[in-house]
């Protein structure tokens, strides 16, 4: 009898615990949140609740900053109407035409790549040079300089790359070309453990920090307010932004969560987290990718089901949970992909997309300008640039973890399927 009672109490406790994980929100809770992408996420959560009325839905949708597919779908389900936001009065000011310059530069760069494929490097170099002079962002300039070197073999372009403050695959390749040290990075060890009054797991508190940034406050002062081990993602992001990203911060938080992982896995998680969120635990993207590792809700639910867990989406704002789920997901990806570049492609664009791209006989095979050509030819711009940036991060973190790693050996094996994946033969 006593055993039966214990079993009943255990079942009731388990059910109660699962119920606690299913967070709910009231209209007034969401209404009081500052306008932000983080609030948009909670608007979506509110509209997804059965007890939210159609009238509450019609009112709260007007407080969104933007409408993504998730918001449009759940609003249509709740009200039967198409979601629309009120038109904002746009204040007249200086017209930002920077996108025009970048669009022009992109066209010249792509034409240069096309000419390289045709075996016309001399003609291509002219287009790469126009791109270099048109681009504004240092990363894009570095990319153009590297291809100027490939098309001309003029080491002056490599020397120019060595002067770049930006850490990317192009500056790392320039260092390897000259047998030089990699650029300087910053990994601070902070003595203070926590920042009083700041909850790193609360997206709305992170939204308030972003509002302070937009309001023009001193970024160094704001960074110092969050200078603690717990807030290292917020702190280093603000410090990097204060320097206009001329200083390269590579923090290494949550070491205790990774102590039993191989160094390669630790470096990969760090590399992805830095690119996804700059280690800000409460990050929310426009598409509602969540947390430090930026998991989409459908993937969170899939992994939770695989692990036999019943969790609330907000648990992804716990960096330790995010690392746990990232490790689990990477176990799946690395069954098929053994190279950090390909794993990064799959993490961003999906494993199916990655499989199709690398199985195409035109990609990552031996040939002129490979593997650089295959790394530039990917039509999915987001996955293409993401992969390159994660690869650079990975190399930096491998070295920080005590595993000497250079970029050229990693690039050399990309045309050797036995060392990179299980999809190609």
Short mmCIF file of C-alpha atoms in Angstrom, two decimals:
data_model
loop_
_atom_site.label_atom_id
_atom_site.label_comp_id
_atom_site.label_asym_id
_atom_site.label_seq_id
_atom_site.Cartn_x
_atom_site.Cartn_y
_atom_site.Cartn_z
CA UNK A 1 0.00 0.00 0.00
CA UNK A 2 2.82 2.37 0.96
CA UNK A 3 4.68 1.57 -2.29
CA UNK A 4 1.51 2.19 -4.33
CA UNK A 5 1.03 5.58 -2.65
CA UNK A 6 4.65 6.51 -3.41
CA UNK A 7 4.15 5.60 -7.07
CA UNK A 8 0.97 7.70 -7.27
CA UNK A 9 2.71 10.67 -5.62
CA UNK A 10 5.66 10.32 -8.00
CA UNK A 11 3.35 10.34 -11.04
CA UNK A 12 1.46 13.38 -9.72
CA UNK A 13 4.72 15.19 -9.02
CA UNK A 14 6.00 14.39 -12.52
CA UNK A 15 2.80 15.66 -14.12
CA UNK A 16 2.92 18.79 -11.98
CA UNK A 17 6.57 19.36 -12.98
CA UNK A 18 5.73 18.99 -16.66
CA UNK A 19 2.89 21.46 -16.21
CA UNK A 20 5.30 23.93 -14.66
CA UNK A 21 7.50 23.73 -17.77
CA UNK A 22 4.61 24.92 -19.99
CA UNK A 23 4.93 28.67 -19.45
CA UNK A 24 1.97 30.89 -20.23
CA UNK A 25 1.75 34.65 -20.62
CA UNK A 26 -1.00 37.19 -20.10
CA UNK A 27 -1.90 39.97 -22.49
CA UNK A 28 -0.73 42.60 -19.99
CA UNK A 29 2.62 40.89 -19.43
CA UNK A 30 3.39 41.05 -23.14
CA UNK A 31 1.83 44.49 -23.59
CA UNK A 32 4.23 46.00 -21.05
CA UNK A 33 7.34 44.67 -22.82
CA UNK A 34 9.41 47.21 -24.78
CA UNK A 35 8.96 47.05 -28.53
CA UNK A 36 11.61 44.68 -29.85
CA UNK A 37 12.16 41.43 -31.71
CA UNK A 38 12.17 39.79 -28.27
CA UNK A 39 8.65 41.13 -27.68
CA UNK A 40 7.66 39.81 -31.11
CA UNK A 41 8.66 36.35 -29.91
CA UNK A 42 6.44 36.68 -26.83
CA UNK A 43 3.59 38.00 -28.97
CA UNK A 44 3.92 34.77 -30.93
CA UNK A 45 3.89 32.78 -27.69
CA UNK A 46 0.77 34.66 -26.53
CA UNK A 47 -1.06 34.14 -29.83
CA UNK A 48 -0.22 30.42 -29.68
CA UNK A 49 -2.06 30.01 -26.35
CA UNK A 50 -5.57 28.58 -26.49
CA UNK A 51 -6.91 31.04 -23.91
CA UNK A 52 -5.83 34.16 -25.82
CA UNK A 53 -8.92 35.81 -27.29
CA UNK A 54 -9.26 37.05 -30.87
CA UNK A 55 -9.62 40.61 -29.56
CA UNK A 56 -6.39 40.33 -27.56
CA UNK A 57 -4.72 39.02 -30.69
CA UNK A 58 -5.98 41.98 -32.77
CA UNK A 59 -4.68 44.41 -30.16
CA UNK A 60 -1.28 42.85 -29.47
CA UNK A 61 -0.31 42.29 -33.11
CA UNK A 62 -0.20 46.08 -33.56
CA UNK A 63 2.69 46.19 -31.09
CA UNK A 64 4.98 43.94 -33.17
CA UNK A 65 8.07 45.41 -34.80
CA UNK A 66 7.81 43.11 -37.83
CA UNK A 67 5.73 40.20 -39.07
CA UNK A 68 7.50 36.94 -39.83
CA UNK A 69 5.85 33.77 -41.12
CA UNK A 70 5.25 32.40 -37.62
CA UNK A 71 3.40 35.52 -36.49
CA UNK A 72 1.33 35.70 -39.67
CA UNK A 73 0.33 32.04 -39.44
CA UNK A 74 -0.65 32.02 -35.76
CA UNK A 75 -2.52 35.32 -36.10
CA UNK A 76 -4.50 33.98 -39.08
CA UNK A 77 -5.36 30.85 -37.08
CA UNK A 78 -6.49 32.88 -34.08
CA UNK A 79 -8.51 35.59 -35.88
CA UNK A 80 -9.13 34.40 -39.42
CA UNK A 81 -7.54 37.66 -40.60
CA UNK A 82 -4.31 38.57 -42.33
CA UNK A 83 -1.90 40.32 -39.98
CA UNK A 84 -1.04 43.91 -40.85
CA UNK A 85 0.99 46.53 -39.06
CA UNK A 86 0.13 50.24 -39.05
CA UNK A 87 2.17 52.33 -41.48
CA UNK A 88 4.83 54.32 -39.71
CA UNK A 89 5.61 57.92 -40.46
CA UNK A 90 9.15 57.90 -41.73
CA UNK A 91 11.24 60.83 -40.60
CA UNK A 92 13.19 62.40 -43.42
CA UNK A 93 16.92 62.31 -42.96
CA UNK A 94 20.12 61.43 -44.77
CA UNK A 95 19.50 58.75 -47.38
CA UNK A 96 21.60 55.62 -46.80
CA UNK A 97 22.86 54.48 -50.17
CA UNK A 98 25.47 52.08 -48.79
CA UNK A 99 23.46 49.14 -50.09
CA UNK A 100 23.88 50.48 -53.63
CA UNK A 101 27.66 50.51 -53.28
CA UNK A 102 27.67 46.98 -51.87
CA UNK A 103 25.33 45.74 -54.61
CA UNK A 104 27.65 47.20 -57.23
CA UNK A 105 30.69 45.68 -55.53
CA UNK A 106 28.98 42.28 -55.32
CA UNK A 107 28.29 42.32 -59.07
CA UNK A 108 31.92 43.06 -59.83
CA UNK A 109 33.14 40.40 -57.42
CA UNK A 110 30.82 37.75 -58.89
CA UNK A 111 31.89 38.67 -62.43
CA UNK A 112 35.49 38.27 -61.33
CA UNK A 113 34.72 34.78 -59.99
CA UNK A 114 33.02 33.90 -63.29
CA UNK A 115 36.10 35.00 -65.24
CA UNK A 116 38.33 32.95 -62.95
CA UNK A 117 36.21 29.89 -63.74
CA UNK A 118 36.76 30.63 -67.43
CA UNK A 119 40.51 30.70 -66.91
CA UNK A 120 40.85 34.46 -67.37
CA UNK A 121 42.58 35.62 -64.17
CA UNK A 122 44.04 38.82 -65.68
CA UNK A 123 40.58 40.08 -66.66
CA UNK A 124 39.14 38.91 -63.34
CA UNK A 125 41.66 40.95 -61.35
CA UNK A 126 40.22 44.20 -62.72
CA UNK A 127 36.77 43.31 -61.39
CA UNK A 128 38.15 42.23 -58.02
CA UNK A 129 39.95 45.56 -57.76
CA UNK A 130 36.76 47.53 -58.45
CA UNK A 131 35.01 45.42 -55.81
CA UNK A 132 37.79 46.11 -53.31
CA UNK A 133 37.50 49.86 -53.82
CA UNK A 134 33.69 49.78 -53.66
CA UNK A 135 33.21 47.65 -50.55
CA UNK A 136 32.91 49.41 -47.18
CA UNK A 137 33.06 46.51 -44.75
CA UNK A 138 36.50 45.20 -43.88
CA UNK A 139 35.48 41.56 -44.37
CA UNK A 140 34.42 42.25 -47.97
CA UNK A 141 37.60 44.20 -48.66
CA UNK A 142 39.67 41.29 -47.33
CA UNK A 143 37.79 38.85 -49.55
CA UNK A 144 38.56 40.99 -52.61
CA UNK A 145 42.22 41.31 -51.65
CA UNK A 146 42.58 37.54 -51.39
CA UNK A 147 41.09 36.99 -54.84
CA UNK A 148 43.28 39.76 -56.22
CA UNK A 149 46.23 37.74 -54.96
CA UNK A 150 44.90 34.52 -56.53
CA UNK A 151 44.34 36.24 -59.86
CA UNK A 152 47.66 38.11 -60.00
CA UNK A 153 50.01 36.24 -57.61
CA UNK A 154 51.10 39.69 -56.44
CA UNK A 155 52.17 39.33 -52.80
CA UNK A 156 51.40 43.01 -52.20
CA UNK A 157 47.79 41.95 -51.73
CA UNK A 158 48.80 39.39 -49.11
CA UNK A 159 50.78 42.06 -47.30
CA UNK A 160 47.71 44.33 -47.38
CA UNK A 161 45.65 41.50 -45.90
CA UNK A 162 48.15 41.14 -43.08
CA UNK A 163 47.40 44.73 -42.07
CA UNK A 164 43.66 44.03 -41.68
CA UNK A 165 42.22 44.27 -38.17
CA UNK A 166 39.55 41.71 -39.06
CA UNK A 167 39.91 38.00 -38.32
CA UNK A 168 38.47 35.90 -41.14
CA UNK A 169 39.54 33.04 -43.40
CA UNK A 170 41.24 35.49 -45.78
CA UNK A 171 43.47 37.06 -43.13
CA UNK A 172 44.24 33.59 -41.75
CA UNK A 173 45.18 32.37 -45.24
CA UNK A 174 47.37 35.44 -45.69
CA UNK A 175 49.17 34.54 -42.46
CA UNK A 176 49.68 30.95 -43.65
CA UNK A 177 50.98 32.18 -47.01
CA UNK A 178 53.63 34.23 -45.23
CA UNK A 179 54.29 31.64 -42.49
CA UNK A 180 53.30 34.33 -40.01
CA UNK A 181 51.47 34.40 -36.68
CA UNK A 182 47.72 34.71 -36.64
CA UNK A 183 46.19 38.11 -35.73
CA UNK A 184 45.81 39.09 -32.09
CA UNK A 185 42.61 38.16 -30.28
CA UNK A 186 41.22 39.05 -26.85
CA UNK A 187 40.06 36.45 -24.33
CA UNK A 188 39.47 38.11 -20.97
CA UNK A 189 39.23 36.36 -17.62
CA UNK A 190 36.77 38.34 -15.51
CA UNK A 191 37.01 38.21 -11.71
CA UNK A 192 33.42 39.22 -10.96
CA UNK A 193 31.00 36.27 -11.16
CA UNK A 194 27.64 38.03 -11.66
CA UNK A 195 26.08 41.36 -12.62
CA UNK A 196 23.58 42.44 -9.97
CA UNK A 197 20.06 43.02 -11.23
CA UNK A 198 20.61 41.50 -14.67
CA UNK A 199 19.12 38.15 -15.68
CA UNK A 200 21.10 36.71 -18.60
CA UNK A 201 18.19 34.34 -19.37
CA UNK A 202 15.66 37.16 -19.87
CA UNK A 203 15.32 38.31 -23.51
CA UNK A 204 13.50 41.47 -22.43
CA UNK A 205 16.44 42.59 -20.31
CA UNK A 206 18.71 42.05 -23.33
CA UNK A 207 16.20 44.08 -25.40
CA UNK A 208 16.54 46.92 -22.91
CA UNK A 209 20.33 46.84 -23.30
CA UNK A 210 19.89 47.12 -27.06
CA UNK A 211 17.57 50.10 -26.57
CA UNK A 212 20.30 51.76 -24.50
CA UNK A 213 22.77 51.13 -27.30
CA UNK A 214 20.46 52.75 -29.87
CA UNK A 215 19.86 55.68 -27.54
CA UNK A 216 23.52 56.61 -27.95
CA UNK A 217 24.85 55.81 -24.49
CA UNK A 218 28.58 55.31 -23.99
CA UNK A 219 29.21 51.71 -25.03
CA UNK A 220 32.32 51.28 -22.89
CA UNK A 221 30.40 52.43 -19.81
CA UNK A 222 27.49 50.15 -20.68
CA UNK A 223 29.90 47.25 -21.17
CA UNK A 224 31.51 47.83 -17.79
CA UNK A 225 28.07 47.67 -16.15
CA UNK A 226 27.89 44.06 -17.38
CA UNK A 227 31.51 43.10 -16.78
CA UNK A 228 31.16 39.69 -15.15
CA UNK A 229 31.68 36.02 -15.95
CA UNK A 230 27.94 35.46 -16.21
CA UNK A 231 27.44 38.38 -18.61
CA UNK A 232 30.60 37.87 -20.64
CA UNK A 233 28.63 37.62 -23.89
CA UNK A 234 26.92 40.97 -23.35
CA UNK A 235 30.17 42.55 -22.11
CA UNK A 236 32.37 41.40 -25.00
CA UNK A 237 29.74 42.27 -27.61
CA UNK A 238 29.49 45.82 -26.25
CA UNK A 239 33.29 46.14 -26.06
CA UNK A 240 33.68 44.94 -29.64
CA UNK A 241 30.98 47.32 -30.85
CA UNK A 242 32.58 50.19 -28.91
CA UNK A 243 35.77 49.57 -30.91
CA UNK A 244 33.74 49.42 -34.15
CA UNK A 245 34.77 45.76 -34.21
CA UNK A 246 38.43 46.60 -34.70
CA UNK A 247 39.15 44.54 -31.57
CA UNK A 248 38.47 40.80 -31.85
CA UNK A 249 36.98 39.27 -28.72
CA UNK A 250 36.94 35.48 -28.45
CA UNK A 251 35.49 34.69 -25.00
CA UNK A 252 35.53 31.14 -23.63
CA UNK A 253 32.64 30.92 -21.15
CA UNK A 254 30.95 27.88 -19.57
CA UNK A 255 34.12 25.80 -19.42
CA UNK A 256 32.51 23.55 -16.81
CA UNK A 257 29.80 22.53 -19.30
CA UNK A 258 32.42 21.28 -21.77
CA UNK A 259 35.07 19.68 -19.57
CA UNK A 260 34.26 16.15 -20.76
CA UNK A 261 34.04 17.02 -24.46
CA UNK A 262 36.88 16.52 -26.98
CA UNK A 263 38.71 19.74 -27.84
CA UNK A 264 37.35 19.63 -31.40
CA UNK A 265 33.76 19.63 -30.10
CA UNK A 266 34.50 22.45 -27.66
CA UNK A 267 36.03 24.54 -30.45
CA UNK A 268 33.06 23.85 -32.72
CA UNK A 269 30.50 24.87 -30.10
CA UNK A 270 32.46 28.03 -29.33
CA UNK A 271 32.85 28.81 -33.03
CA UNK A 272 29.13 28.44 -33.69
CA UNK A 273 28.04 30.31 -30.55
CA UNK A 274 30.30 33.26 -31.37
CA UNK A 275 28.83 33.51 -34.86
CA UNK A 276 25.23 32.87 -33.84
CA UNK A 277 24.88 35.14 -30.81
CA UNK A 278 28.24 36.51 -29.64
CA UNK A 279 27.52 34.40 -26.54
CA UNK A 280 24.44 36.41 -25.53
CA UNK A 281 22.23 33.72 -23.87
CA UNK A 282 18.90 35.51 -24.38
CA UNK A 283 19.31 36.20 -28.10
CA UNK A 284 16.22 36.06 -30.32
CA UNK A 285 16.41 36.34 -34.11
CA UNK A 286 13.81 37.74 -36.50
CA UNK A 287 12.75 34.19 -37.30
CA UNK A 288 12.65 33.34 -33.55
CA UNK A 289 15.82 31.30 -33.43
CA UNK A 290 16.49 31.17 -29.69
CA UNK A 291 19.35 31.40 -27.28
CA UNK A 292 23.11 31.34 -27.46
CA UNK A 293 23.10 28.55 -30.07
CA UNK A 294 20.10 30.00 -31.97
CA UNK A 295 17.93 26.91 -32.24
CA UNK A 296 14.70 27.15 -34.20
CA UNK A 297 11.61 26.11 -32.20
CA UNK A 298 10.94 23.06 -34.38
CA UNK A 299 14.47 21.75 -33.77
CA UNK A 300 14.21 22.37 -30.02
CA UNK A 301 11.02 20.31 -29.94
CA UNK A 302 12.56 17.57 -32.07
CA UNK A 303 15.65 17.25 -29.86
CA UNK A 304 13.52 17.37 -26.70
CA UNK A 305 11.41 14.51 -28.06
CA UNK A 306 14.54 12.52 -28.95
CA UNK A 307 15.88 13.07 -25.42
CA UNK A 308 12.53 12.25 -23.80
CA UNK A 309 12.18 15.74 -22.31
CA UNK A 310 9.23 18.07 -22.04
CA UNK A 311 10.66 21.58 -21.96
CA UNK A 312 9.53 25.12 -22.54
CA UNK A 313 11.16 27.01 -25.41
CA UNK A 314 12.42 29.64 -22.96
CA UNK A 315 14.76 27.05 -21.49
CA UNK A 316 17.00 27.65 -24.51
CA UNK A 317 17.93 30.97 -22.88
CA UNK A 318 19.85 28.96 -20.30
CA UNK A 319 23.35 28.74 -21.84
CA UNK A 320 23.98 25.36 -20.23
CA UNK A 321 20.84 23.91 -21.79
CA UNK A 322 21.78 25.49 -25.11
CA UNK A 323 25.21 23.83 -24.97
CA UNK A 324 23.64 20.49 -24.05
CA UNK A 325 21.28 20.64 -27.05
CA UNK A 326 24.05 21.86 -29.37
CA UNK A 327 26.22 18.93 -28.34
CA UNK A 328 23.34 16.53 -29.01
CA UNK A 329 22.62 18.07 -32.43
CA UNK A 330 26.30 18.04 -33.38
CA UNK A 331 26.44 14.33 -32.53
CA UNK A 332 23.92 13.88 -35.35
CA UNK A 333 25.62 16.19 -37.86
CA UNK A 334 29.10 14.79 -37.27
CA UNK A 335 27.92 11.25 -38.04
CA UNK A 336 27.91 12.35 -41.67
CA UNK A 337 30.12 15.45 -41.79
CA UNK A 338 33.64 15.44 -40.39
CA UNK A 339 34.88 18.88 -41.40
CA UNK A 340 34.02 22.07 -39.47
CA UNK A 341 33.14 23.94 -42.69
CA UNK A 342 30.60 21.31 -43.75
CA UNK A 343 29.20 21.03 -40.24
CA UNK A 344 28.72 24.81 -40.23
CA UNK A 345 26.88 24.65 -43.56
CA UNK A 346 24.55 22.00 -42.13
CA UNK A 347 24.01 23.85 -38.85
CA UNK A 348 22.87 26.91 -40.79
CA UNK A 349 21.28 25.57 -43.97
CA UNK A 350 20.38 22.01 -43.00
CA UNK A 351 22.04 18.67 -43.63
CA UNK A 352 20.00 18.02 -46.79
CA UNK A 353 21.13 21.28 -48.33
CA UNK A 354 24.75 20.51 -47.43
CA UNK A 355 24.57 16.99 -48.83
CA UNK A 356 23.21 18.26 -52.17
CA UNK A 357 25.87 20.94 -52.45
CA UNK A 358 28.92 18.83 -51.70
CA UNK A 359 27.69 15.83 -53.75
CA UNK A 360 27.52 18.04 -56.85
CA UNK A 361 30.57 17.07 -58.91
CA UNK A 362 31.38 20.73 -59.55
CA UNK A 363 31.99 21.44 -55.86
CA UNK A 364 34.92 20.59 -53.60
CA UNK A 365 36.76 18.48 -56.14
CA UNK A 366 40.35 18.89 -57.25
CA UNK A 367 40.85 21.74 -59.71
CA UNK A 368 42.11 25.30 -60.22
CA UNK A 369 41.36 27.68 -57.34
CA UNK A 370 39.82 24.94 -55.23
CA UNK A 371 38.48 24.80 -52.58
CA UNK A 372 38.17 28.61 -52.67
CA UNK A 373 35.97 28.54 -55.76
CA UNK A 374 33.47 26.12 -54.21
CA UNK A 375 33.38 28.26 -51.06
CA UNK A 376 32.41 31.33 -53.12
CA UNK A 377 29.99 29.71 -55.58
CA UNK A 378 27.27 28.72 -53.10
CA UNK A 379 24.04 30.55 -54.01
CA UNK A 380 22.78 30.47 -50.43
CA UNK A 381 24.60 33.61 -49.28
CA UNK A 382 23.72 33.17 -45.63
CA UNK A 383 25.08 29.61 -45.41
CA UNK A 384 28.08 30.51 -47.60
CA UNK A 385 29.29 33.37 -45.40
CA UNK A 386 28.28 31.61 -42.19
CA UNK A 387 30.44 28.62 -43.04
CA UNK A 388 33.50 30.76 -43.70
CA UNK A 389 33.09 32.72 -40.48
CA UNK A 390 32.54 29.64 -38.32
CA UNK A 391 35.62 28.01 -39.87
CA UNK A 392 37.77 31.02 -38.92
CA UNK A 393 36.32 30.97 -35.38
CA UNK A 394 37.01 27.24 -35.11
CA UNK A 395 40.68 27.66 -35.97
CA UNK A 396 41.12 30.44 -33.41
CA UNK A 397 39.40 28.41 -30.69
CA UNK A 398 41.37 25.24 -31.47
CA UNK A 399 44.56 27.18 -30.87
CA UNK A 400 43.18 28.73 -27.68
CA UNK A 401 42.33 25.22 -26.45
CA UNK A 402 45.94 24.19 -26.93
CA UNK A 403 45.61 22.35 -30.26
CA UNK A 404 47.92 23.99 -32.84
CA UNK A 405 45.78 24.44 -35.96
CA UNK A 406 46.37 26.24 -39.26
CA UNK A 407 43.85 26.92 -42.01
CA UNK A 408 45.69 25.58 -45.07
CA UNK A 409 45.75 21.91 -43.91
CA UNK A 410 42.02 22.12 -43.15
CA UNK A 411 41.28 23.55 -46.59
CA UNK A 412 43.50 21.03 -48.36
CA UNK A 413 41.37 18.04 -47.29
CA UNK A 414 38.06 19.49 -48.53
CA UNK A 415 38.50 17.66 -51.84
CA UNK A 416 39.14 14.35 -50.01
CA UNK A 417 35.73 12.85 -49.13
CA UNK A 418 37.17 10.15 -46.88
CA UNK A 419 38.38 12.88 -44.51
CA UNK A 420 35.37 15.19 -44.65
CA UNK A 421 32.05 13.37 -45.06
CA UNK A 422 30.17 10.14 -45.71
CA UNK A 423 28.04 11.47 -48.59
CA UNK A 424 30.66 11.48 -51.37
CA UNK A 425 32.52 8.57 -52.93
#
